[in-house]
PDB file of C-alpha atoms in Angstrom:
ATOM      1  CA  UNK A   1      32.466  43.389  38.565  1.00  0.00           C
ATOM      2  CA  UNK A   2      34.270  40.131  37.701  1.00  0.00           C
ATOM      3  CA  UNK A   3      35.852  40.016  34.259  1.00  0.00           C
ATOM      4  CA  UNK A   4      34.879  37.098  32.072  1.00  0.00           C
ATOM      5  CA  UNK A   5      37.932  35.009  31.226  1.00  0.00           C
ATOM      6  CA  UNK A   6      38.292  33.658  27.706  1.00  0.00           C
ATOM      7  CA  UNK A   7      37.573  29.989  27.348  1.00  0.00           C
ATOM      8  CA  UNK A   8      40.580  27.648  27.303  1.00  0.00           C
ATOM      9  CA  UNK A   9      41.721  27.062  23.741  1.00  0.00           C
ATOM     10  CA  UNK A  10      41.001  23.286  23.784  1.00  0.00           C
ATOM     11  CA  UNK A  11      37.472  23.870  25.066  1.00  0.00           C
ATOM     12  CA  UNK A  12      36.917  26.569  22.436  1.00  0.00           C
ATOM     13  CA  UNK A  13      37.966  24.266  19.604  1.00  0.00           C
ATOM     14  CA  UNK A  14      35.728  21.510  20.994  1.00  0.00           C
ATOM     15  CA  UNK A  15      32.793  23.916  21.053  1.00  0.00           C
ATOM     16  CA  UNK A  16      33.636  25.009  17.517  1.00  0.00           C
ATOM     17  CA  UNK A  17      33.484  21.401  16.317  1.00  0.00           C
ATOM     18  CA  UNK A  18      30.106  20.916  17.997  1.00  0.00           C
ATOM     19  CA  UNK A  19      28.865  24.151  16.427  1.00  0.00           C
ATOM     20  CA  UNK A  20      29.855  23.011  12.940  1.00  0.00           C
ATOM     21  CA  UNK A  21      28.123  19.650  13.377  1.00  0.00           C
ATOM     22  CA  UNK A  22      24.989  21.187  14.896  1.00  0.00           C
ATOM     23  CA  UNK A  23      24.903  23.820  12.182  1.00  0.00           C
ATOM     24  CA  UNK A  24      24.891  21.112   9.523  1.00  0.00           C
ATOM     25  CA  UNK A  25      22.073  19.287  11.312  1.00  0.00           C
ATOM     26  CA  UNK A  26      19.857  22.259  12.046  1.00  0.00           C
ATOM     27  CA  UNK A  27      20.498  24.341   8.953  1.00  0.00           C
ATOM     28  CA  UNK A  28      20.107  21.536   6.442  1.00  0.00           C
ATOM     29  CA  UNK A  29      23.863  21.419   5.720  1.00  0.00           C
ATOM     30  CA  UNK A  30      24.094  25.159   5.005  1.00  0.00           C
ATOM     31  CA  UNK A  31      26.764  26.891   7.069  1.00  0.00           C
ATOM     32  CA  UNK A  32      25.675  30.033   8.888  1.00  0.00           C
ATOM     33  CA  UNK A  33      26.147  31.972  12.128  1.00  0.00           C
ATOM     34  CA  UNK A  34      24.848  30.513  15.365  1.00  0.00           C
ATOM     35  CA  UNK A  35      22.274  32.723  17.051  1.00  0.00           C
ATOM     36  CA  UNK A  36      24.030  35.302  19.265  1.00  0.00           C
ATOM     37  CA  UNK A  37      27.468  34.981  17.599  1.00  0.00           C
ATOM     38  CA  UNK A  38      28.621  37.011  14.617  1.00  0.00           C
ATOM     39  CA  UNK A  39      32.154  35.638  14.270  1.00  0.00           C
ATOM     40  CA  UNK A  40      34.540  32.958  15.509  1.00  0.00           C
ATOM     41  CA  UNK A  41      36.275  35.532  17.735  1.00  0.00           C
ATOM     42  CA  UNK A  42      32.957  36.186  19.486  1.00  0.00           C
ATOM     43  CA  UNK A  43      32.602  32.479  20.121  1.00  0.00           C
ATOM     44  CA  UNK A  44      36.147  32.076  21.487  1.00  0.00           C
ATOM     45  CA  UNK A  45      36.185  35.190  23.675  1.00  0.00           C
ATOM     46  CA  UNK A  46      32.619  35.339  24.994  1.00  0.00           C
ATOM     47  CA  UNK A  47      31.181  33.313  27.821  1.00  0.00           C
ATOM     48  CA  UNK A  48      27.927  31.832  26.443  1.00  0.00           C
ATOM     49  CA  UNK A  49      24.647  32.428  28.199  1.00  0.00           C
ATOM     50  CA  UNK A  50      22.826  29.368  29.577  1.00  0.00           C
ATOM     51  CA  UNK A  51      20.568  29.322  26.485  1.00  0.00           C
ATOM     52  CA  UNK A  52      23.524  29.576  24.106  1.00  0.00           C
ATOM     53  CA  UNK A  53      25.445  26.924  26.008  1.00  0.00           C
ATOM     54  CA  UNK A  54      22.473  24.578  25.658  1.00  0.00           C
ATOM     55  CA  UNK A  55      22.663  25.039  21.920  1.00  0.00           C
ATOM     56  CA  UNK A  56      26.288  23.951  21.899  1.00  0.00           C
ATOM     57  CA  UNK A  57      25.867  20.801  23.975  1.00  0.00           C
ATOM     58  CA  UNK A  58      25.003  17.477  22.364  1.00  0.00           C
ATOM     59  CA  UNK A  59      21.347  16.555  22.825  1.00  0.00           C
ATOM     60  CA  UNK A  60      19.937  13.212  23.887  1.00  0.00           C
ATOM     61  CA  UNK A  61      18.670  10.886  21.147  1.00  0.00           C
ATOM     62  CA  UNK A  62      15.047  11.551  20.230  1.00  0.00           C
ATOM     63  CA  UNK A  63      12.349   8.902  20.729  1.00  0.00           C
ATOM     64  CA  UNK A  64      11.521   6.511  17.880  1.00  0.00           C
ATOM     65  CA  UNK A  65       9.266   7.964  15.164  1.00  0.00           C
ATOM     66  CA  UNK A  66       5.623   7.153  15.677  1.00  0.00           C
ATOM     67  CA  UNK A  67       3.404   6.866  12.587  1.00  0.00           C
ATOM     68  CA  UNK A  68       0.502   9.297  13.036  1.00  0.00           C
ATOM     69  CA  UNK A  69      -2.962   7.744  13.180  1.00  0.00           C
ATOM     70  CA  UNK A  70      -4.206   9.656  10.173  1.00  0.00           C
ATOM     71  CA  UNK A  71      -1.504   8.032   8.050  1.00  0.00           C
ATOM     72  CA  UNK A  72      -2.744   4.493   8.765  1.00  0.00           C
ATOM     73  CA  UNK A  73      -4.858   2.689   6.134  1.00  0.00           C
ATOM     74  CA  UNK A  74      -8.547   3.530   6.171  1.00  0.00           C
ATOM     75  CA  UNK A  75     -11.639   2.993   4.014  1.00  0.00           C
ATOM     76  CA  UNK A  76     -13.242   5.693   1.939  1.00  0.00           C
ATOM     77  CA  UNK A  77     -16.729   5.922   3.524  1.00  0.00           C
ATOM     78  CA  UNK A  78     -18.279   7.060   0.232  1.00  0.00           C
ATOM     79  CA  UNK A  79     -17.823   3.576  -1.273  1.00  0.00           C
ATOM     80  CA  UNK A  80     -21.283   2.004  -1.903  1.00  0.00           C
ATOM     81  CA  UNK A  81     -22.343  -0.510   0.726  1.00  0.00           C
ATOM     82  CA  UNK A  82     -25.178  -1.962  -1.394  1.00  0.00           C
ATOM     83  CA  UNK A  83     -24.693  -3.287  -4.925  1.00  0.00           C
ATOM     84  CA  UNK A  84     -27.385  -4.697  -7.222  1.00  0.00           C
ATOM     85  CA  UNK A  85     -26.482  -6.965 -10.129  1.00  0.00           C
ATOM     86  CA  UNK A  86     -28.497  -8.740 -12.801  1.00  0.00           C
ATOM     87  CA  UNK A  87     -28.413 -12.512 -12.763  1.00  0.00           C
ATOM     88  CA  UNK A  88     -26.126 -13.721 -15.533  1.00  0.00           C
ATOM     89  CA  UNK A  89     -24.175 -10.468 -15.672  1.00  0.00           C
ATOM     90  CA  UNK A  90     -20.972  -9.437 -13.845  1.00  0.00           C
ATOM     91  CA  UNK A  91     -21.262  -7.920 -10.376  1.00  0.00           C
ATOM     92  CA  UNK A  92     -18.654  -5.385  -9.202  1.00  0.00           C
ATOM     93  CA  UNK A  93     -18.019  -4.768  -5.490  1.00  0.00           C
ATOM     94  CA  UNK A  94     -15.742  -1.801  -4.805  1.00  0.00           C
ATOM     95  CA  UNK A  95     -13.445  -1.192  -1.843  1.00  0.00           C
ATOM     96  CA  UNK A  96     -11.476   2.070  -1.756  1.00  0.00           C
ATOM     97  CA  UNK A  97      -8.523   2.089   0.664  1.00  0.00           C
ATOM     98  CA  UNK A  98      -6.472   5.187   1.485  1.00  0.00           C
ATOM     99  CA  UNK A  99      -2.846   5.040   2.682  1.00  0.00           C
ATOM    100  CA  UNK A 100      -2.568   1.286   2.140  1.00  0.00           C
ATOM    101  CA  UNK A 101       1.263   1.369   2.192  1.00  0.00           C
ATOM    102  CA  UNK A 102       2.599  -2.185   2.641  1.00  0.00           C
ATOM    103  CA  UNK A 103      -0.691  -3.710   3.809  1.00  0.00           C
ATOM    104  CA  UNK A 104      -2.846  -6.056   1.730  1.00  0.00           C
ATOM    105  CA  UNK A 105      -6.539  -6.069   0.859  1.00  0.00           C
ATOM    106  CA  UNK A 106      -8.621  -9.253   0.970  1.00  0.00           C
ATOM    107  CA  UNK A 107     -12.198 -10.113   0.018  1.00  0.00           C
ATOM    108  CA  UNK A 108     -14.161 -12.591   2.164  1.00  0.00           C
ATOM    109  CA  UNK A 109     -17.600 -14.108   1.504  1.00  0.00           C
ATOM    110  CA  UNK A 110     -19.592 -14.162   4.734  1.00  0.00           C
ATOM    111  CA  UNK A 111     -21.982 -16.955   3.727  1.00  0.00           C
ATOM    112  CA  UNK A 112     -19.269 -19.545   4.321  1.00  0.00           C
ATOM    113  CA  UNK A 113     -16.412 -17.335   5.674  1.00  0.00           C
ATOM    114  CA  UNK A 114     -14.469 -18.148   2.520  1.00  0.00           C
ATOM    115  CA  UNK A 115     -11.408 -16.086   1.547  1.00  0.00           C
ATOM    116  CA  UNK A 116     -11.931 -15.223  -2.102  1.00  0.00           C
ATOM    117  CA  UNK A 117      -8.949 -13.002  -2.907  1.00  0.00           C
ATOM    118  CA  UNK A 118      -5.801 -11.667  -1.237  1.00  0.00           C
ATOM    119  CA  UNK A 119      -4.300  -8.748  -3.082  1.00  0.00           C
ATOM    120  CA  UNK A 120      -4.586  -9.655  -6.753  1.00  0.00           C
ATOM    121  CA  UNK A 121      -4.511 -13.408  -6.115  1.00  0.00           C
ATOM    122  CA  UNK A 122      -7.650 -15.578  -6.193  1.00  0.00           C
ATOM    123  CA  UNK A 123      -8.037 -18.167  -3.414  1.00  0.00           C
ATOM    124  CA  UNK A 124     -11.078 -20.075  -4.661  1.00  0.00           C
ATOM    125  CA  UNK A 125     -11.593 -22.713  -7.325  1.00  0.00           C
ATOM    126  CA  UNK A 126     -14.591 -20.728  -8.586  1.00  0.00           C
ATOM    127  CA  UNK A 127     -12.961 -18.807 -11.407  1.00  0.00           C
ATOM    128  CA  UNK A 128     -15.901 -16.398 -11.559  1.00  0.00           C
ATOM    129  CA  UNK A 129     -14.255 -14.433  -8.721  1.00  0.00           C
ATOM    130  CA  UNK A 130     -11.425 -12.027  -9.477  1.00  0.00           C
ATOM    131  CA  UNK A 131      -9.892  -8.996  -7.708  1.00  0.00           C
ATOM    132  CA  UNK A 132      -8.692  -6.124  -9.858  1.00  0.00           C
ATOM    133  CA  UNK A 133      -6.532  -3.164  -8.875  1.00  0.00           C
ATOM    134  CA  UNK A 134      -4.847  -0.483 -10.976  1.00  0.00           C
ATOM    135  CA  UNK A 135      -1.694   1.169  -9.674  1.00  0.00           C
ATOM    136  CA  UNK A 136      -3.031   4.676 -10.269  1.00  0.00           C
ATOM    137  CA  UNK A 137      -6.179   4.107  -8.201  1.00  0.00           C
ATOM    138  CA  UNK A 138      -7.019   3.154  -4.617  1.00  0.00           C
ATOM    139  CA  UNK A 139      -9.870   0.833  -5.608  1.00  0.00           C
ATOM    140  CA  UNK A 140      -9.789  -2.915  -4.981  1.00  0.00           C
ATOM    141  CA  UNK A 141     -12.704  -4.305  -6.939  1.00  0.00           C
ATOM    142  CA  UNK A 142     -14.134  -7.799  -6.569  1.00  0.00           C
ATOM    143  CA  UNK A 143     -15.654  -8.992  -9.844  1.00  0.00           C
ATOM    144  CA  UNK A 144     -18.156 -11.846  -9.830  1.00  0.00           C
ATOM    145  CA  UNK A 145     -18.728 -13.073 -13.371  1.00  0.00           C
ATOM    146  CA  UNK A 146     -22.109 -14.461 -14.408  1.00  0.00           C
ATOM    147  CA  UNK A 147     -23.669 -13.644 -11.032  1.00  0.00           C
ATOM    148  CA  UNK A 148     -26.110 -16.213  -9.703  1.00  0.00           C
ATOM    149  CA  UNK A 149     -28.865 -15.863  -7.156  1.00  0.00           C
ATOM    150  CA  UNK A 150     -26.783 -17.802  -4.611  1.00  0.00           C
ATOM    151  CA  UNK A 151     -24.056 -15.125  -4.837  1.00  0.00           C
ATOM    152  CA  UNK A 152     -26.295 -12.623  -3.055  1.00  0.00           C
ATOM    153  CA  UNK A 153     -25.281 -11.728   0.495  1.00  0.00           C
ATOM    154  CA  UNK A 154     -22.628  -9.946   2.538  1.00  0.00           C
ATOM    155  CA  UNK A 155     -19.003  -9.559   1.457  1.00  0.00           C
ATOM    156  CA  UNK A 156     -16.144  -8.206   3.579  1.00  0.00           C
ATOM    157  CA  UNK A 157     -13.237  -6.111   2.350  1.00  0.00           C
ATOM    158  CA  UNK A 158     -10.402  -6.495   4.860  1.00  0.00           C
ATOM    159  CA  UNK A 159      -7.097  -4.663   5.450  1.00  0.00           C
ATOM    160  CA  UNK A 160      -4.238  -6.635   7.033  1.00  0.00           C
ATOM    161  CA  UNK A 161      -3.703  -4.201   9.903  1.00  0.00           C
ATOM    162  CA  UNK A 162      -3.456  -5.222  13.561  1.00  0.00           C
ATOM    163  CA  UNK A 163      -6.264  -5.539  14.389  1.00  0.00           C
ATOM    164  CA  UNK A 164      -7.745  -6.034  10.937  1.00  0.00           C
ATOM    165  CA  UNK A 165     -10.080  -3.395   9.525  1.00  0.00           C
ATOM    166  CA  UNK A 166     -13.219  -4.361   7.628  1.00  0.00           C
ATOM    167  CA  UNK A 167     -15.693  -2.773   5.234  1.00  0.00           C
ATOM    168  CA  UNK A 168     -18.926  -4.626   4.440  1.00  0.00           C
ATOM    169  CA  UNK A 169     -20.731  -4.603   1.093  1.00  0.00           C
ATOM    170  CA  UNK A 170     -24.078  -6.331   0.448  1.00  0.00           C
ATOM    171  CA  UNK A 171     -24.722  -7.813  -2.990  1.00  0.00           C
ATOM    172  CA  UNK A 172     -28.270  -8.149  -4.294  1.00  0.00           C
ATOM    173  CA  UNK A 173     -28.861 -10.317  -7.355  1.00  0.00           C
ATOM    174  CA  UNK A 174     -32.107  -9.701  -9.183  1.00  0.00           C
ATOM    175  CA  UNK A 175     -33.681 -12.273 -11.495  1.00  0.00           C
ATOM    176  CA  UNK A 176     -35.777 -11.601 -14.604  1.00  0.00           C
ATOM    177  CA  UNK A 177     -39.379 -10.974 -13.585  1.00  0.00           C
ATOM    178  CA  UNK A 178     -42.515 -11.010 -15.719  1.00  0.00           C
ATOM    179  CA  UNK A 179     -45.589  -9.004 -14.694  1.00  0.00           C
ATOM    180  CA  UNK A 180     -48.976  -8.464 -16.336  1.00  0.00           C
ATOM    181  CA  UNK A 181     -50.169  -4.959 -15.576  1.00  0.00           C
ATOM    182  CA  UNK A 182     -53.523  -4.503 -13.887  1.00  0.00           C
ATOM    183  CA  UNK A 183     -53.746  -7.987 -12.391  1.00  0.00           C
ATOM    184  CA  UNK A 184     -54.698 -10.232 -10.795  1.00  0.00           C
ATOM    185  CA  UNK A 185     -58.213  -9.607 -12.277  1.00  0.00           C
ATOM    186  CA  UNK A 186     -59.291  -7.539 -15.283  1.00  0.00           C
ATOM    187  CA  UNK A 187     -62.873  -6.728 -16.293  1.00  0.00           C
ATOM    188  CA  UNK A 188     -63.826  -5.799 -19.864  1.00  0.00           C
ATOM    189  CA  UNK A 189     -67.132  -5.325 -21.635  1.00  0.00           C
ATOM    190  CA  UNK A 190     -68.321  -7.740 -24.267  1.00  0.00           C
ATOM    191  CA  UNK A 191     -67.451  -6.460 -27.726  1.00  0.00           C
ATOM    192  CA  UNK A 192     -64.551  -4.317 -26.494  1.00  0.00           C
ATOM    193  CA  UNK A 193     -60.826  -5.035 -26.937  1.00  0.00           C
ATOM    194  CA  UNK A 194     -58.876  -7.048 -24.395  1.00  0.00           C
ATOM    195  CA  UNK A 195     -55.495  -5.349 -24.030  1.00  0.00           C
ATOM    196  CA  UNK A 196     -52.989  -7.238 -21.859  1.00  0.00           C
ATOM    197  CA  UNK A 197     -49.511  -5.827 -21.201  1.00  0.00           C
ATOM    198  CA  UNK A 198     -46.665  -8.053 -19.984  1.00  0.00           C
ATOM    199  CA  UNK A 199     -43.357  -6.486 -18.889  1.00  0.00           C
ATOM    200  CA  UNK A 200     -40.084  -8.367 -18.359  1.00  0.00           C
ATOM    201  CA  UNK A 201     -37.616  -6.606 -16.033  1.00  0.00           C
ATOM    202  CA  UNK A 202     -34.143  -7.370 -14.649  1.00  0.00           C
ATOM    203  CA  UNK A 203     -33.180  -9.434 -17.668  1.00  0.00           C
ATOM    204  CA  UNK A 204     -29.508  -9.432 -18.748  1.00  0.00           C
ATOM    205  CA  UNK A 205     -30.777  -9.533 -22.315  1.00  0.00           C
ATOM    206  CA  UNK A 206     -34.229  -9.426 -23.937  1.00  0.00           C
ATOM    207  CA  UNK A 207     -36.050 -12.770 -23.908  1.00  0.00           C
ATOM    208  CA  UNK A 208     -35.706 -14.802 -27.081  1.00  0.00           C
ATOM    209  CA  UNK A 209     -39.482 -15.201 -27.180  1.00  0.00           C
ATOM    210  CA  UNK A 210     -42.665 -14.581 -25.173  1.00  0.00           C
ATOM    211  CA  UNK A 211     -45.591 -16.998 -25.402  1.00  0.00           C
ATOM    212  CA  UNK A 212     -49.153 -16.104 -24.416  1.00  0.00           C
ATOM    213  CA  UNK A 213     -51.480 -18.761 -23.015  1.00  0.00           C
ATOM    214  CA  UNK A 214     -55.261 -18.930 -22.551  1.00  0.00           C
ATOM    215  CA  UNK A 215     -56.514 -21.762 -20.354  1.00  0.00           C
ATOM    216  CA  UNK A 216     -53.006 -23.320 -20.412  1.00  0.00           C
ATOM    217  CA  UNK A 217     -53.038 -23.479 -24.220  1.00  0.00           C
ATOM    218  CA  UNK A 218     -50.786 -21.423 -26.452  1.00  0.00           C
ATOM    219  CA  UNK A 219     -52.741 -18.694 -28.182  1.00  0.00           C
ATOM    220  CA  UNK A 220     -52.798 -19.230 -31.923  1.00  0.00           C
ATOM    221  CA  UNK A 221     -52.702 -15.881 -33.644  1.00  0.00           C
ATOM    222  CA  UNK A 222     -53.778 -17.492 -36.950  1.00  0.00           C
ATOM    223  CA  UNK A 223     -56.844 -19.225 -35.512  1.00  0.00           C
ATOM    224  CA  UNK A 224     -60.260 -18.948 -37.121  1.00  0.00           C
ATOM    225  CA  UNK A 225     -61.345 -16.649 -34.307  1.00  0.00           C
ATOM    226  CA  UNK A 226     -59.333 -13.800 -35.765  1.00  0.00           C
ATOM    227  CA  UNK A 227     -58.727 -10.403 -34.214  1.00  0.00           C
ATOM    228  CA  UNK A 228     -55.787 -11.634 -32.078  1.00  0.00           C
ATOM    229  CA  UNK A 229     -52.390  -9.923 -32.341  1.00  0.00           C
ATOM    230  CA  UNK A 230     -49.196  -9.530 -30.325  1.00  0.00           C
ATOM    231  CA  UNK A 231     -46.757  -6.613 -30.350  1.00  0.00           C
ATOM    232  CA  UNK A 232     -43.401  -7.045 -28.565  1.00  0.00           C
ATOM    233  CA  UNK A 233     -40.925  -4.241 -27.857  1.00  0.00           C
ATOM    234  CA  UNK A 234     -37.512  -5.413 -26.667  1.00  0.00           C
ATOM    235  CA  UNK A 235     -35.086  -3.397 -24.561  1.00  0.00           C
ATOM    236  CA  UNK A 236     -33.845  -3.057 -20.967  1.00  0.00           C
ATOM    237  CA  UNK A 237     -37.505  -3.605 -20.105  1.00  0.00           C
ATOM    238  CA  UNK A 238     -39.211  -5.840 -22.675  1.00  0.00           C
ATOM    239  CA  UNK A 239     -42.944  -5.261 -23.182  1.00  0.00           C
ATOM    240  CA  UNK A 240     -45.396  -7.581 -24.942  1.00  0.00           C
ATOM    241  CA  UNK A 241     -48.966  -6.496 -25.788  1.00  0.00           C
ATOM    242  CA  UNK A 242     -51.733  -9.051 -26.398  1.00  0.00           C
ATOM    243  CA  UNK A 243     -54.737  -7.566 -28.231  1.00  0.00           C
ATOM    244  CA  UNK A 244     -57.993  -9.481 -28.593  1.00  0.00           C
ATOM    245  CA  UNK A 245     -60.650  -7.555 -30.491  1.00  0.00           C
ATOM    246  CA  UNK A 246     -64.423  -7.954 -30.120  1.00  0.00           C
ATOM    247  CA  UNK A 247     -64.203  -9.761 -26.772  1.00  0.00           C
ATOM    248  CA  UNK A 248     -66.771 -12.509 -26.194  1.00  0.00           C
ATOM    249  CA  UNK A 249     -67.759 -14.454 -23.100  1.00  0.00           C
ATOM    250  CA  UNK A 250     -65.620 -17.357 -24.337  1.00  0.00           C
ATOM    251  CA  UNK A 251     -62.580 -15.104 -24.063  1.00  0.00           C
ATOM    252  CA  UNK A 252     -62.910 -14.988 -20.269  1.00  0.00           C
ATOM    253  CA  UNK A 253     -60.477 -16.984 -18.171  1.00  0.00           C
ATOM    254  CA  UNK A 254     -56.821 -17.186 -17.226  1.00  0.00           C
ATOM    255  CA  UNK A 255     -54.189 -15.590 -19.444  1.00  0.00           C
ATOM    256  CA  UNK A 256     -50.466 -16.175 -18.951  1.00  0.00           C
ATOM    257  CA  UNK A 257     -47.317 -14.489 -20.230  1.00  0.00           C
ATOM    258  CA  UNK A 258     -44.336 -16.874 -20.493  1.00  0.00           C
ATOM    259  CA  UNK A 259     -40.960 -15.293 -21.425  1.00  0.00           C
ATOM    260  CA  UNK A 260     -38.067 -17.559 -22.358  1.00  0.00           C
ATOM    261  CA  UNK A 261     -35.953 -16.325 -19.425  1.00  0.00           C
ATOM    262  CA  UNK A 262     -38.422 -15.553 -16.615  1.00  0.00           C
ATOM    263  CA  UNK A 263     -41.179 -17.156 -14.590  1.00  0.00           C
ATOM    264  CA  UNK A 264     -44.731 -17.158 -15.909  1.00  0.00           C
ATOM    265  CA  UNK A 265     -47.061 -14.266 -14.997  1.00  0.00           C
ATOM    266  CA  UNK A 266     -50.839 -14.696 -15.040  1.00  0.00           C
ATOM    267  CA  UNK A 267     -54.039 -12.676 -14.877  1.00  0.00           C
ATOM    268  CA  UNK A 268     -57.742 -13.572 -14.959  1.00  0.00           C
ATOM    269  CA  UNK A 269     -59.963 -11.784 -17.457  1.00  0.00           C
ATOM    270  CA  UNK A 270     -63.706 -11.377 -16.940  1.00  0.00           C
ATOM    271  CA  UNK A 271     -65.757 -10.465 -20.022  1.00  0.00           C
ATOM    272  CA  UNK A 272     -69.019  -8.839 -18.882  1.00  0.00           C
ATOM    273  CA  UNK A 273     -72.260  -9.257 -20.794  1.00  0.00           C
ATOM    274  CA  UNK A 274     -73.982  -5.979 -21.638  1.00  0.00           C
ATOM    275  CA  UNK A 275     -77.334  -7.556 -20.743  1.00  0.00           C
ATOM    276  CA  UNK A 276     -76.285  -8.003 -17.115  1.00  0.00           C
ATOM    277  CA  UNK A 277     -77.844  -5.494 -14.706  1.00  0.00           C
ATOM    278  CA  UNK A 278     -75.478  -2.772 -13.517  1.00  0.00           C
ATOM    279  CA  UNK A 279     -75.634  -3.991  -9.900  1.00  0.00           C
ATOM    280  CA  UNK A 280     -74.672  -7.523 -10.931  1.00  0.00           C
ATOM    281  CA  UNK A 281     -71.772  -6.282 -13.014  1.00  0.00           C
ATOM    282  CA  UNK A 282     -70.519  -4.210 -10.090  1.00  0.00           C
ATOM    283  CA  UNK A 283     -70.710  -7.269  -7.892  1.00  0.00           C
ATOM    284  CA  UNK A 284     -68.628  -9.247 -10.403  1.00  0.00           C
ATOM    285  CA  UNK A 285     -66.027  -6.483 -10.439  1.00  0.00           C
ATOM    286  CA  UNK A 286     -65.776  -6.601  -6.659  1.00  0.00           C
TER     287      UNK A 286
END
């Protein structure tokens, strides 16, 4: 059996230098024994196995680091894609971006492909638009102050990746609406009480007033007819009740509810004479 000859001294010292450097690199700078060797004498007097020799040889440079896909910016899919705002109030469109890093977030209005904001900067002369972002959150919120009906439509939140990534949010702007319950026709018996209920919804604030009309004329609650009263309850939904006691045939006709901040709502009231045959009254109702 051939006897393994000790390595030449110059080669041994070269290997020792490589070992020290590799040990620093692989062990985080903490010195320690290389696998298979317990002492320096073992290293200098033992012929390394192919696997041990590979450990001692310099390795080729590794390929450039590639950013994993899951670390690239992406949108939080739980962000609402439909937002409803009241006309005259602020609308808030949210865009939540994870792992943004050095990329920027922009808001674009699709109606005219107009860039509204880039980062925290506003790129429109309409000062109602503003992007807000807090350092401790991942939300980029587009605020539209005093929302108008024309502001409704699609908005795009965009990340400046290559290619760009987009998240679409639709804004709905609702306007104050007045409705008279039970319309468009109401039938009441002569001598009973006419009870009309008008509701005003989607109003940024309660209407300053609500006028009631009969035959295009404002109802006078202090008229000689008497028995006419109005009760109005203001809130998120404002309700106005018109009560007309002891209904007569002259009370038939068109009634309208006209809030200060909403379109007019109307209903037609039919006062039925008790002397009318039942079949005729049913026909009127139909």
